[in-house]
Amino acid sequence: MGSFPVETFQPLDPDVFVKESQAVVDFIANYYRDIERYPVRSQVEPGYLSKRVPDQAPIFPQPVHTILDDIRDDIFPGLTHWQSPNFYAYFQANASTAGFLGEMLCSGLNIVGFNWIASPVATELESIVMDWMGKMLKLPSSFLFSGGQGGGGVLHGSTCEAVVCTLAAARDSALSKIGSDGITKLVVYASDQTHSTVQKASKLVGIPPSNFRAIPTSAASDYALTPDSVRSSMEADIAKGLVPLYLCATIGTTAIGAVDPLLDLGKVANEYGVWFHIDAAYAGSSGICPEFRHYFDGVELADSFSLNPHKWFLTNMDCCCLWVKSPSSLVDSLCSNPEYLRNKASDAKMVVDYKDWQIALSRRFRAMKLWVVIRRYGMANLMEHIRSDVAMAKHFERLVAMDRRFEVVVPRKFALVCFRLKPRFQGDDASKLNRRLLEAVNSSGQAFMTRAVVAGMFVLRFAIGATLTEMRHVEATWKLIQAKADGLLLNGSSDKSFFL
Amino acid sequence: MGSFPVETFQPLDPDVFVKESQAVVDFIANYYRDIERYPVRSQVEPGYLSKRVPDQAPIFPQPVHTILDDIRDDIFPGLTHWQSPNFYAYFQANASTAGFLGEMLCSGLNIVGFNWIASPVATELESIVMDWMGKMLKLPSSFLFSGGQGGGGVLHGSTCEAVVCTLAAARDSALSKIGSDGITKLVVYASDQTHSTVQKASKLVGIPPSNFRAIPTSAASDYALTPDSVRSSMEADIAKGLVPLYLCATIGTTAIGAVDPLLDLGKVANEYGVWFHIDAAYAGSSGICPEFRHYFDGVELADSFSLNPHKWFLTNMDCCCLWVKSPSSLVDSLCSNPEYLRNKASDAKMVVDYKDWQIALSRRFRAMKLWVVIRRYGMANLMEHIRSDVAMAKHFERLVAMDRRFEVVVPRKFALVCFRLKPRFQGDDASKLNRRLLEAVNSSGQAFMTRAVVAGMFVLRFAIGATLTEMRHVEATWKLIQAKADGLLLNGSSDKSFFL
């Protein structure tokens, strides 16, 4: 056979793996220790990085410490620090030690569990952990594998993927009845508060953009979708010869945390035979606490339900739970059976092959991460995590209410407070003032909030939930907001530092 | 203000983070040290795990060592070990220390870079690293940001996502001309060797399944798609009033590693005005070596090009590079601009907002991972990695050729060898024999291969490229295959252990 040159490049040598991994672990731990030093929202100008890094890949290897030095010097200035305790923007993306451990295990084992045989435990642990989650949320047994009614759950990377897959399933089920030409007749319903992902997904699966209905909401219903408005929208479409396909309701809308009335909407959806999806991306995690569970009433009428543990459940990016009552409709729409993946267990239909429940073939071992998070913290701590954030939000809400220059714009339900500086005179819509206040806070680097527009009103969003946020951060940020408001209200027009 | 109870649950305490992360790093390093002890393909029966783990989440936290013990005892038996040096199935999923470090940084920083302002460096590093990759592959400047012609690259999680997004862009561009009713007339072309993901994606974006053409290939063209067959398929569709939309060519097909003739196919695609995508998921990484670059000739005629560093480029799951000549067509199809994401940089169109280049809104900091891999190893080692795998495959091919019971079925181009036991008598198609051989090898636990069917022929796929594979593993596995063949050929029918 002859001898073969010894391989000198060993990119998975265990000793090197340990040494270099420890350096990175220490680096990240120091990042968490120092995180309050960095401006929360990056203050760089577009294009800053190309001036700092080479425009070509290196030919020769570079040591880890050089790479880490460059991350500190060149990458950190361009980071918006989502793990900062003073990050109140968008919705938080919870990192945690257990989530990180789970990601390490997922990445270290680095398996690709597209079907059962490709790593049986990836499928089986996912099914088990989805049932755990479902039970924690008191989902009806029709959504659980253990319910024995054909339902079950799957982990996706994002809500958009969950919506795309359920929309495709609903679409193909409808087209099997009305023929493939009917795709231009299908209509998708949501509210003007529903996440933009539903509109995007609807277009993505080939439904004409003109067939997406963003039904208006108003303060009268706390910006929730009303069953009557859905019903009349569907009736109008049917009268035009269109076919209602899919209704998305939300527990905790993105802009202001509104909750749609699931029970009443579910009845309308069931009556018209449309697929009923519930998006609880942000607020869904609260369902493990009994005091929030009432928002989920009516979930039993849904065809599918999704939430993102990567937001408020201490699970590092990315992780989206999707439960469906009829996974076979997903499989009918999404399955592929190329020869090179065939195997006895799949051919005999003895197993779940998650590739047929999602967009891609390849899939990471995300169940490991969620399983480690749940076990390492236990339901008691996870409930405490939700409750402490809500308690801080309640406190912040009280602080806002105590300052008569400000108002809380919509009732807080979870840990998102929407507020603004009140109009100062007749006809003032206060938008300009609040834009300035937002930019004054964000450009200070001391905190980062984002915005919403509700019924024409420019609103500041204060989303509490970053893992490191404590009461002292919330209180200090409120003082910062007050101080910036003082500056604006005293000599607003001379402040040139803002951008609108 | 009053005092607030001290938060006792601190899931991101830096000291705990270091301690528990080190335990997991050591655990993974030991896994790599011991990996040859485990059966490569899991030998469990469906449902094994539910007998070993509780059916409910724990209320109270569990220590890391308990979780790691359970992973070793309960999870490991259900793993198919993709990082085993004796994993020759599907295509490999390369783990590496640098890929792991990059994943740790991505997960530890845990930012969500949907638009520029959400973390400017996530966008800017991604654009820079995509240009690095493009230059390493000698892609035409029309695909690079630095090319100044509007092109550029983006990181997706999978080829399927890349294909879905480019299909949606092509579809919406076509529909803007022929009207939304025209969706049922659009036709997608690929070969019968093209990855199933293209057919799935085509259906996902709403193109009728009957409008997908899997054009037959044959041994005469080494299973490559011929320009004449594409042209006549398009002409036939046009004659029927249909509209050719999208052609996918492949560098390194999944079943056998075939390469489609890009230059000639590109000319046909351009002549008919269809979107021309090149899928180089597996073999694309080889393009950094000059000796493989000729397979890429004609890439300049493509509209988009994708490859997966998570296969053969030492980048842990998941990572798919997609370059497009006209990202604006992606953005036209996929953009969403909800109020709560608005910001000055985006409104002024000064920046790339990658959310409009992909399916989901949320996105991980994958660029960090690819950047760390390229810097830590350098182009020289990455080339060495490709070349050593190809050298091992060449050696394996020679070993097969030296045993006259076997034959290499199709010419090897990269590091995938397709071979089989020859038919033993007139009329024997050898399928049954090779199925048995495959199962004998896989159920031994000593190696894992998968299969393909090419022109009706049952073929064994031997894909070399797992990070830990060395020549000694390849040689030992060949001896194992020979020994199993000995057993089968001597007393095949008495072997009851196989499943077919």
PDB file of C-alpha atoms in Angstrom, chain B residues 81-256:
ATOM      1  CA  HIS B  81     -21.618  10.315  14.756  1.00  0.00           C
ATOM      2  CA  TRP B  82     -21.088  12.783  11.946  1.00  0.00           C
ATOM      3  CA  GLN B  83     -17.692  13.707  13.395  1.00  0.00           C
ATOM      4  CA  SER B  84     -16.464  10.117  13.422  1.00  0.00           C
ATOM      5  CA  PRO B  85     -13.460   9.575  11.161  1.00  0.00           C
ATOM      6  CA  ASN B  86     -15.389   6.601   9.793  1.00  0.00           C
ATOM      7  CA  PHE B  87     -18.382   8.651   8.696  1.00  0.00           C
ATOM      8  CA  TYR B  88     -18.563   8.407   4.903  1.00  0.00           C
ATOM      9  CA  ALA B  89     -22.309   8.948   4.509  1.00  0.00           C
ATOM     10  CA  TYR B  90     -24.265  11.715   2.735  1.00  0.00           C
ATOM     11  CA  PHE B  91     -21.744  14.538   2.603  1.00  0.00           C
ATOM     12  CA  GLN B  92     -19.680  15.283   5.682  1.00  0.00           C
ATOM     13  CA  ALA B  93     -20.510  18.152   8.025  1.00  0.00           C
ATOM     14  CA  ASN B  94     -17.113  19.558   8.958  1.00  0.00           C
ATOM     15  CA  ALA B  95     -16.592  20.565  12.544  1.00  0.00           C
ATOM     16  CA  SER B  96     -13.333  22.253  13.474  1.00  0.00           C
ATOM     17  CA  THR B  97     -11.912  24.038  16.474  1.00  0.00           C
ATOM     18  CA  ALA B  98     -12.072  27.369  14.645  1.00  0.00           C
ATOM     19  CA  GLY B  99     -15.641  26.723  13.532  1.00  0.00           C
ATOM     20  CA  PHE B 100     -16.516  25.922  17.135  1.00  0.00           C
ATOM     21  CA  LEU B 101     -14.797  29.087  18.393  1.00  0.00           C
ATOM     22  CA  GLY B 102     -16.731  31.088  15.825  1.00  0.00           C
ATOM     23  CA  GLU B 103     -19.992  29.493  16.927  1.00  0.00           C
ATOM     24  CA  MET B 104     -19.152  30.281  20.558  1.00  0.00           C
ATOM     25  CA  LEU B 105     -18.554  33.919  19.692  1.00  0.00           C
ATOM     26  CA  CYS B 106     -21.745  34.054  17.653  1.00  0.00           C
ATOM     27  CA  SER B 107     -23.724  32.457  20.459  1.00  0.00           C
ATOM     28  CA  GLY B 108     -22.021  34.390  23.257  1.00  0.00           C
ATOM     29  CA  LEU B 109     -22.509  37.828  21.696  1.00  0.00           C
ATOM     30  CA  ASN B 110     -25.991  36.644  20.687  1.00  0.00           C
ATOM     31  CA  ILE B 111     -26.892  39.614  18.561  1.00  0.00           C
ATOM     32  CA  VAL B 112     -29.695  39.665  15.999  1.00  0.00           C
ATOM     33  CA  GLY B 113     -28.444  41.476  12.936  1.00  0.00           C
ATOM     34  CA  PHE B 114     -31.585  41.810  10.863  1.00  0.00           C
ATOM     35  CA  ASN B 115     -30.709  45.282   9.696  1.00  0.00           C
ATOM     36  CA  TRP B 116     -27.550  47.358   9.794  1.00  0.00           C
ATOM     37  CA  ILE B 117     -28.335  49.372  12.923  1.00  0.00           C
ATOM     38  CA  ALA B 118     -29.246  46.264  14.933  1.00  0.00           C
ATOM     39  CA  SER B 119     -25.499  45.555  14.916  1.00  0.00           C
ATOM     40  CA  PRO B 120     -23.576  47.270  12.136  1.00  0.00           C
ATOM     41  CA  VAL B 121     -20.607  44.939  12.311  1.00  0.00           C
ATOM     42  CA  ALA B 122     -22.760  41.882  11.676  1.00  0.00           C
ATOM     43  CA  THR B 123     -23.715  43.290   8.300  1.00  0.00           C
ATOM     44  CA  GLU B 124     -20.333  44.764   7.470  1.00  0.00           C
ATOM     45  CA  LEU B 125     -18.313  41.696   8.454  1.00  0.00           C
ATOM     46  CA  GLU B 126     -20.682  39.528   6.441  1.00  0.00           C
ATOM     47  CA  SER B 127     -20.227  41.671   3.345  1.00  0.00           C
ATOM     48  CA  ILE B 128     -16.451  41.631   3.804  1.00  0.00           C
ATOM     49  CA  VAL B 129     -16.191  37.893   4.437  1.00  0.00           C
ATOM     50  CA  MET B 130     -18.437  37.158   1.461  1.00  0.00           C
ATOM     51  CA  ASP B 131     -16.052  39.188  -0.694  1.00  0.00           C
ATOM     52  CA  TRP B 132     -13.116  37.257   0.835  1.00  0.00           C
ATOM     53  CA  MET B 133     -14.798  33.978  -0.067  1.00  0.00           C
ATOM     54  CA  GLY B 134     -15.683  35.255  -3.532  1.00  0.00           C
ATOM     55  CA  LYS B 135     -12.091  36.247  -4.184  1.00  0.00           C
ATOM     56  CA  MET B 136     -10.769  32.914  -2.899  1.00  0.00           C
ATOM     57  CA  LEU B 137     -13.070  31.225  -5.405  1.00  0.00           C
ATOM     58  CA  LYS B 138     -12.131  33.698  -8.147  1.00  0.00           C
ATOM     59  CA  LEU B 139     -15.765  34.597  -8.664  1.00  0.00           C
ATOM     60  CA  PRO B 140     -16.289  37.367 -11.209  1.00  0.00           C
ATOM     61  CA  SER B 141     -16.394  40.869  -9.708  1.00  0.00           C
ATOM     62  CA  SER B 142     -20.068  41.086 -10.643  1.00  0.00           C
ATOM     63  CA  PHE B 143     -20.746  38.909  -7.558  1.00  0.00           C
ATOM     64  CA  LEU B 144     -18.655  40.981  -5.150  1.00  0.00           C
ATOM     65  CA  PHE B 145     -19.566  44.119  -3.214  1.00  0.00           C
ATOM     66  CA  SER B 146     -16.153  45.458  -4.112  1.00  0.00           C
ATOM     67  CA  GLY B 147     -16.937  44.862  -7.768  1.00  0.00           C
ATOM     68  CA  GLY B 148     -19.077  47.982  -7.741  1.00  0.00           C
ATOM     69  CA  GLN B 149     -21.649  46.512 -10.136  1.00  0.00           C
ATOM     70  CA  GLY B 150     -24.345  46.037  -7.526  1.00  0.00           C
ATOM     71  CA  GLY B 151     -23.614  42.389  -6.744  1.00  0.00           C
ATOM     72  CA  GLY B 152     -22.853  40.865  -3.384  1.00  0.00           C
ATOM     73  CA  GLY B 153     -23.172  37.938  -1.041  1.00  0.00           C
ATOM     74  CA  VAL B 154     -25.150  36.871   1.993  1.00  0.00           C
ATOM     75  CA  LEU B 155     -25.004  34.010   4.482  1.00  0.00           C
ATOM     76  CA  HIS B 156     -28.020  31.754   4.717  1.00  0.00           C
ATOM     77  CA  GLY B 157     -28.514  28.653   6.823  1.00  0.00           C
ATOM     78  CA  SER B 158     -29.048  26.246   3.950  1.00  0.00           C
ATOM     79  CA  THR B 159     -29.025  25.839   0.202  1.00  0.00           C
ATOM     80  CA  CYS B 160     -32.762  25.444   0.287  1.00  0.00           C
ATOM     81  CA  GLU B 161     -33.139  28.915   1.717  1.00  0.00           C
ATOM     82  CA  ALA B 162     -30.808  30.274  -0.968  1.00  0.00           C
ATOM     83  CA  VAL B 163     -32.832  28.583  -3.683  1.00  0.00           C
ATOM     84  CA  VAL B 164     -36.178  29.716  -2.206  1.00  0.00           C
ATOM     85  CA  CYS B 165     -35.014  33.329  -2.109  1.00  0.00           C
ATOM     86  CA  THR B 166     -33.581  33.365  -5.621  1.00  0.00           C
ATOM     87  CA  LEU B 167     -36.660  31.572  -6.955  1.00  0.00           C
ATOM     88  CA  ALA B 168     -38.908  34.146  -5.288  1.00  0.00           C
ATOM     89  CA  ALA B 169     -36.850  36.953  -6.807  1.00  0.00           C
ATOM     90  CA  ALA B 170     -37.018  35.386 -10.257  1.00  0.00           C
ATOM     91  CA  ARG B 171     -40.740  34.691  -9.866  1.00  0.00           C
ATOM     92  CA  ASP B 172     -41.630  38.219  -8.812  1.00  0.00           C
ATOM     93  CA  SER B 173     -39.555  39.714 -11.564  1.00  0.00           C
ATOM     94  CA  ALA B 174     -41.398  37.527 -14.092  1.00  0.00           C
ATOM     95  CA  LEU B 175     -44.815  38.226 -12.557  1.00  0.00           C
ATOM     96  CA  SER B 176     -44.211  41.957 -12.756  1.00  0.00           C
ATOM     97  CA  LYS B 177     -44.193  41.452 -16.517  1.00  0.00           C
ATOM     98  CA  ILE B 178     -46.855  38.806 -17.053  1.00  0.00           C
ATOM     99  CA  GLY B 179     -49.195  39.505 -14.115  1.00  0.00           C
ATOM    100  CA  SER B 180     -49.767  37.562 -10.911  1.00  0.00           C
ATOM    101  CA  ASP B 181     -52.050  35.058 -12.663  1.00  0.00           C
ATOM    102  CA  GLY B 182     -48.990  33.934 -14.567  1.00  0.00           C
ATOM    103  CA  ILE B 183     -47.552  32.048 -11.631  1.00  0.00           C
ATOM    104  CA  THR B 184     -49.044  28.795 -12.885  1.00  0.00           C
ATOM    105  CA  LYS B 185     -47.164  29.212 -16.175  1.00  0.00           C
ATOM    106  CA  LEU B 186     -43.681  29.501 -14.697  1.00  0.00           C
ATOM    107  CA  VAL B 187     -41.337  26.554 -15.187  1.00  0.00           C
ATOM    108  CA  VAL B 188     -38.221  25.531 -13.254  1.00  0.00           C
ATOM    109  CA  TYR B 189     -35.492  23.368 -14.817  1.00  0.00           C
ATOM    110  CA  ALA B 190     -32.939  21.112 -13.214  1.00  0.00           C
ATOM    111  CA  SER B 191     -31.575  17.642 -13.856  1.00  0.00           C
ATOM    112  CA  ASP B 192     -32.624  14.332 -12.411  1.00  0.00           C
ATOM    113  CA  GLN B 193     -29.374  14.549 -10.396  1.00  0.00           C
ATOM    114  CA  THR B 194     -30.133  17.994  -8.947  1.00  0.00           C
ATOM    115  CA  HIS B 195     -30.675  18.101  -5.208  1.00  0.00           C
ATOM    116  CA  SER B 196     -34.296  17.584  -4.187  1.00  0.00           C
ATOM    117  CA  THR B 197     -34.201  20.958  -2.508  1.00  0.00           C
ATOM    118  CA  VAL B 198     -34.788  22.707  -5.835  1.00  0.00           C
ATOM    119  CA  GLN B 199     -38.004  20.830  -6.483  1.00  0.00           C
ATOM    120  CA  LYS B 200     -39.126  21.459  -2.908  1.00  0.00           C
ATOM    121  CA  ALA B 201     -38.291  25.162  -3.112  1.00  0.00           C
ATOM    122  CA  SER B 202     -40.071  25.484  -6.420  1.00  0.00           C
ATOM    123  CA  LYS B 203     -43.250  24.107  -4.906  1.00  0.00           C
ATOM    124  CA  LEU B 204     -42.761  26.228  -1.795  1.00  0.00           C
ATOM    125  CA  VAL B 205     -42.788  29.491  -3.749  1.00  0.00           C
ATOM    126  CA  GLY B 206     -46.057  28.527  -5.404  1.00  0.00           C
ATOM    127  CA  ILE B 207     -44.968  27.130  -8.730  1.00  0.00           C
ATOM    128  CA  PRO B 208     -47.179  24.157  -9.605  1.00  0.00           C
ATOM    129  CA  PRO B 209     -45.329  20.869  -9.025  1.00  0.00           C
ATOM    130  CA  SER B 210     -46.192  19.880 -12.593  1.00  0.00           C
ATOM    131  CA  ASN B 211     -44.033  22.806 -13.758  1.00  0.00           C
ATOM    132  CA  PHE B 212     -40.814  21.365 -12.382  1.00  0.00           C
ATOM    133  CA  ARG B 213     -38.637  19.662 -14.987  1.00  0.00           C
ATOM    134  CA  ALA B 214     -36.164  17.049 -13.768  1.00  0.00           C
ATOM    135  CA  ILE B 215     -34.378  16.620 -17.086  1.00  0.00           C
ATOM    136  CA  PRO B 216     -32.929  13.108 -17.518  1.00  0.00           C
ATOM    137  CA  THR B 217     -29.185  12.621 -17.580  1.00  0.00           C
ATOM    138  CA  SER B 218     -27.186   9.575 -18.568  1.00  0.00           C
ATOM    139  CA  ALA B 219     -23.800   7.944 -18.419  1.00  0.00           C
ATOM    140  CA  ALA B 220     -23.030   9.424 -21.848  1.00  0.00           C
ATOM    141  CA  SER B 221     -22.579  12.862 -20.255  1.00  0.00           C
ATOM    142  CA  ASP B 222     -21.296  11.521 -16.910  1.00  0.00           C
ATOM    143  CA  TYR B 223     -24.756  12.362 -15.563  1.00  0.00           C
ATOM    144  CA  ALA B 224     -24.348  16.038 -16.361  1.00  0.00           C
ATOM    145  CA  LEU B 225     -27.192  18.125 -17.710  1.00  0.00           C
ATOM    146  CA  THR B 226     -26.753  18.790 -21.425  1.00  0.00           C
ATOM    147  CA  PRO B 227     -27.541  22.174 -22.978  1.00  0.00           C
ATOM    148  CA  ASP B 228     -29.493  20.516 -25.782  1.00  0.00           C
ATOM    149  CA  SER B 229     -31.805  18.754 -23.358  1.00  0.00           C
ATOM    150  CA  VAL B 230     -32.461  22.017 -21.532  1.00  0.00           C
ATOM    151  CA  ARG B 231     -33.098  23.865 -24.745  1.00  0.00           C
ATOM    152  CA  SER B 232     -35.562  21.306 -26.046  1.00  0.00           C
ATOM    153  CA  SER B 233     -37.344  21.171 -22.708  1.00  0.00           C
ATOM    154  CA  MET B 234     -37.720  24.959 -22.717  1.00  0.00           C
ATOM    155  CA  GLU B 235     -38.868  24.983 -26.340  1.00  0.00           C
ATOM    156  CA  ALA B 236     -41.506  22.362 -25.586  1.00  0.00           C
ATOM    157  CA  ASP B 237     -42.782  24.430 -22.655  1.00  0.00           C
ATOM    158  CA  ILE B 238     -42.864  27.640 -24.660  1.00  0.00           C
ATOM    159  CA  ALA B 239     -44.850  25.835 -27.352  1.00  0.00           C
ATOM    160  CA  LYS B 240     -47.365  24.941 -24.644  1.00  0.00           C
ATOM    161  CA  GLY B 241     -47.672  28.581 -23.585  1.00  0.00           C
ATOM    162  CA  LEU B 242     -45.544  28.167 -20.488  1.00  0.00           C
ATOM    163  CA  VAL B 243     -42.797  30.537 -19.351  1.00  0.00           C
ATOM    164  CA  PRO B 244     -39.277  29.267 -18.544  1.00  0.00           C
ATOM    165  CA  LEU B 245     -38.202  30.893 -15.271  1.00  0.00           C
ATOM    166  CA  TYR B 246     -35.201  29.325 -13.549  1.00  0.00           C
ATOM    167  CA  LEU B 247     -32.427  26.879 -14.321  1.00  0.00           C
ATOM    168  CA  CYS B 248     -30.342  25.246 -11.608  1.00  0.00           C
ATOM    169  CA  ALA B 249     -26.993  23.709 -12.484  1.00  0.00           C
ATOM    170  CA  THR B 250     -24.800  21.834 -10.031  1.00  0.00           C
ATOM    171  CA  ILE B 251     -21.085  21.537  -9.343  1.00  0.00           C
ATOM    172  CA  GLY B 252     -20.860  18.197  -7.565  1.00  0.00           C
ATOM    173  CA  THR B 253     -24.279  16.556  -7.478  1.00  0.00           C
ATOM    174  CA  THR B 254     -25.402  14.841  -4.315  1.00  0.00           C
ATOM    175  CA  ALA B 255     -25.726  11.296  -5.566  1.00  0.00           C
ATOM    176  CA  ILE B 256     -22.491  10.982  -7.516  1.00  0.00           C
TER     177      ILE B 256
END
